[in-house]
Amino acid sequence: MRITFAIVIVVPLLCIGGAAIAVMSANNAPERAIADAEARWRMHGFSHYVMILEELNCMVEIEVAGGRVARVTPLERCTRDGRTVEDLFALARRDGDTGMRCIALGCACDDRLSVESVFHPFHGYPTSIYVRIEAQPNWRHPDAWRYFLAHGRSPSCNLMAGDKLIRVVSFRSLP
């Protein structure tokens, strides 16, 4: 009887628990990579630096002093707000976040962000951040469930998808 109980109940529970742990550790891998890169960044103590940032085919030179944007110089005929390395780390952490809420069908659809980042191997700052935004059903809102019950399928949220790449073209520490 005990062997049957172990085979029928305990073994599947152990398998499910092991699978859950594997999934959770895989989901934590990007956050660990960000934390490791940020630790390398902080170790160097850069408080005054200049970087050239490319975003949506627009290059700007950004000077940062004391953690704040001190100057933004467009290098092309375009304008972009300045970003600090800390701003880039914050963006890197937004993987899976909601971009905009309630974009379609009442609040049945939200925009979700997928963020992939690459970090400088020695200094730690993000060298590139790829951001993809895609509309997905918002199952936390009653509108998504109303749509599902009325139509027998998930809300059609594929209205919009977009992406962009942010690259640090160059980085230089200042005294």
C-alpha positions as a printed Julia matrix, in Angstrom:
175×3 Matrix{Float64}:
   0.0    0.0     0.0
   2.78   2.46    0.91
   4.68   1.69   -2.28
   1.56   2.34   -4.36
   0.99   5.63   -2.5
   4.59   6.64   -3.15
   4.37   5.8    -6.84
   0.97   7.4    -7.43
   1.25  10.52   -5.26
   4.77  11.29   -4.06
   6.76  10.63   -7.26
   4.59  12.9    -9.46
   4.7   15.65   -6.81
   8.5   15.45   -6.7
   8.64  15.62  -10.51
   6.33  18.64  -10.59
   8.36  20.35   -7.85
  11.61  19.71   -9.72
  10.14  21.07  -12.94
   8.88  24.18  -11.13
  12.33  24.81   -9.65
  13.95  24.41  -13.08
  11.5   26.88  -14.64
  11.97  29.41  -11.82
  15.76  29.25  -12.06
  15.6   29.65  -15.84
  13.36  32.7   -15.38
  15.87  34.19  -12.92
  18.82  33.85  -15.32
  18.26  37.25  -17.04
  17.87  38.99  -13.65
  21.1   37.36  -12.43
  22.9   38.53  -15.58
  21.63  42.08  -14.97
  22.62  41.97  -11.3
  26.11  40.67  -12.18
  26.58  43.37  -14.83
  25.34  46.07  -12.48
  27.78  44.88   -9.8
  30.63  45.2   -12.33
  29.36  48.67  -13.27
  29.22  49.84   -9.63
  32.64  48.35   -8.89
  34.2   50.79  -11.37
  32.49  53.79   -9.78
  31.95  55.82  -12.95
  30.33  59.08  -11.85
  31.24  61.22  -14.87
  31.15  59.77  -18.36
  30.18  60.34  -21.98
  28.47  57.77  -24.14
  27.12  57.77  -27.65
  23.73  56.13  -27.76
  21.93  54.98  -30.88
  18.16  54.53  -30.71
  15.74  54.32  -33.62
  18.42  55.43  -36.11
  19.23  58.48  -34.01
  22.65  58.96  -32.41
  23.19  61.3   -29.5
  26.15  62.0   -27.28
  25.19  62.02  -23.62
  27.3   63.39  -20.82
  26.41  62.12  -17.35
  27.72  63.66  -14.13
  26.8   62.47  -10.67
  24.15  60.07  -11.98
  22.28  62.78  -13.94
  22.21  63.72  -17.58
  24.3   66.88  -17.88
  24.23  67.33  -21.66
  22.65  65.73  -24.73
  24.17  66.53  -28.12
  22.42  65.18  -31.24
  24.92  63.75  -33.72
  22.29  63.62  -36.47
  19.17  65.57  -37.37
  17.06  64.0   -34.66
  16.33  64.45  -30.99
  16.28  61.94  -28.16
  16.13  62.32  -24.43
  19.29  61.54  -22.56
  19.63  58.29  -20.65
  22.08  57.28  -17.97
  23.54  53.8   -17.59
  21.22  53.41  -14.6
  18.28  54.2   -16.92
  19.5   51.47  -19.26
  19.67  48.96  -16.38
  16.1   49.92  -15.41
  14.96  49.27  -18.99
  16.78  45.93  -19.05
  14.79  44.89  -15.97
  11.44  45.56  -17.68
  11.32  42.17  -19.43
   7.75  40.9   -19.09
   6.37  44.24  -17.85
   3.28  45.92  -19.19
   4.04  48.75  -21.61
   0.55  50.26  -21.94
  -2.62  49.07  -20.28
  -6.06  48.78  -21.84
  -5.04  49.23  -25.47
  -7.98  47.4   -27.08
 -11.42  45.88  -26.45
 -11.88  47.85  -23.25
  -9.13  46.44  -21.08
  -8.99  42.98  -22.66
  -5.53  43.66  -24.14
  -2.29  45.13  -22.76
   1.07  45.74  -24.38
   3.81  43.47  -23.01
   7.52  44.14  -23.23
  10.17  41.57  -24.05
  13.66  42.86  -23.31
  16.97  41.21  -24.2
  20.2   42.82  -23.03
  23.92  42.42  -23.65
  26.43  43.84  -21.19
  30.05  44.97  -21.46
  32.12  42.04  -20.17
  34.44  44.18  -18.02
  32.66  47.47  -17.23
  29.16  45.96  -16.97
  27.13  48.71  -18.67
  24.5   47.58  -21.21
  25.98  47.6   -24.72
  22.68  46.77  -26.42
  19.07  46.41  -25.38
  16.5   44.94  -27.74
  12.93  45.84  -26.78
   9.89  44.21  -28.38
   6.36  45.3   -27.57
   3.4   43.11  -28.39
  -0.29  43.21  -27.49
  -1.46  40.25  -25.41
  -4.68  39.3   -23.59
  -4.99  40.82  -20.12
  -6.41  37.88  -18.17
  -6.31  39.95  -14.96
  -9.15  42.13  -16.25
 -12.82  41.09  -16.56
 -12.97  42.44  -20.15
 -10.69  39.63  -21.36
 -12.9   37.03  -19.7
 -16.1   38.66  -21.07
 -14.61  38.5   -24.56
 -13.63  34.87  -24.07
 -17.11  33.89  -22.85
 -18.86  35.82  -25.64
 -16.63  34.58  -28.51
 -15.25  31.28  -27.24
 -11.66  32.35  -27.86
  -8.95  34.66  -26.55
  -9.25  38.35  -27.36
  -7.69  39.29  -30.71
  -4.91  41.5   -29.42
  -2.56  41.28  -32.39
  -3.24  44.9   -33.31
   0.27  46.14  -32.87
   3.79  44.89  -32.43
   6.99  46.84  -32.6
  10.59  46.71  -31.61
  13.67  48.82  -31.2
  17.34  48.38  -30.52
  19.26  50.7   -28.2
  23.03  50.52  -28.6
  25.86  52.11  -26.68
  28.17  52.93  -29.6
  30.95  54.27  -27.4
  31.63  54.89  -23.73
  34.32  57.03  -22.16
  34.98  57.87  -18.51
  35.66  61.52  -17.68
  37.62  62.92  -14.74
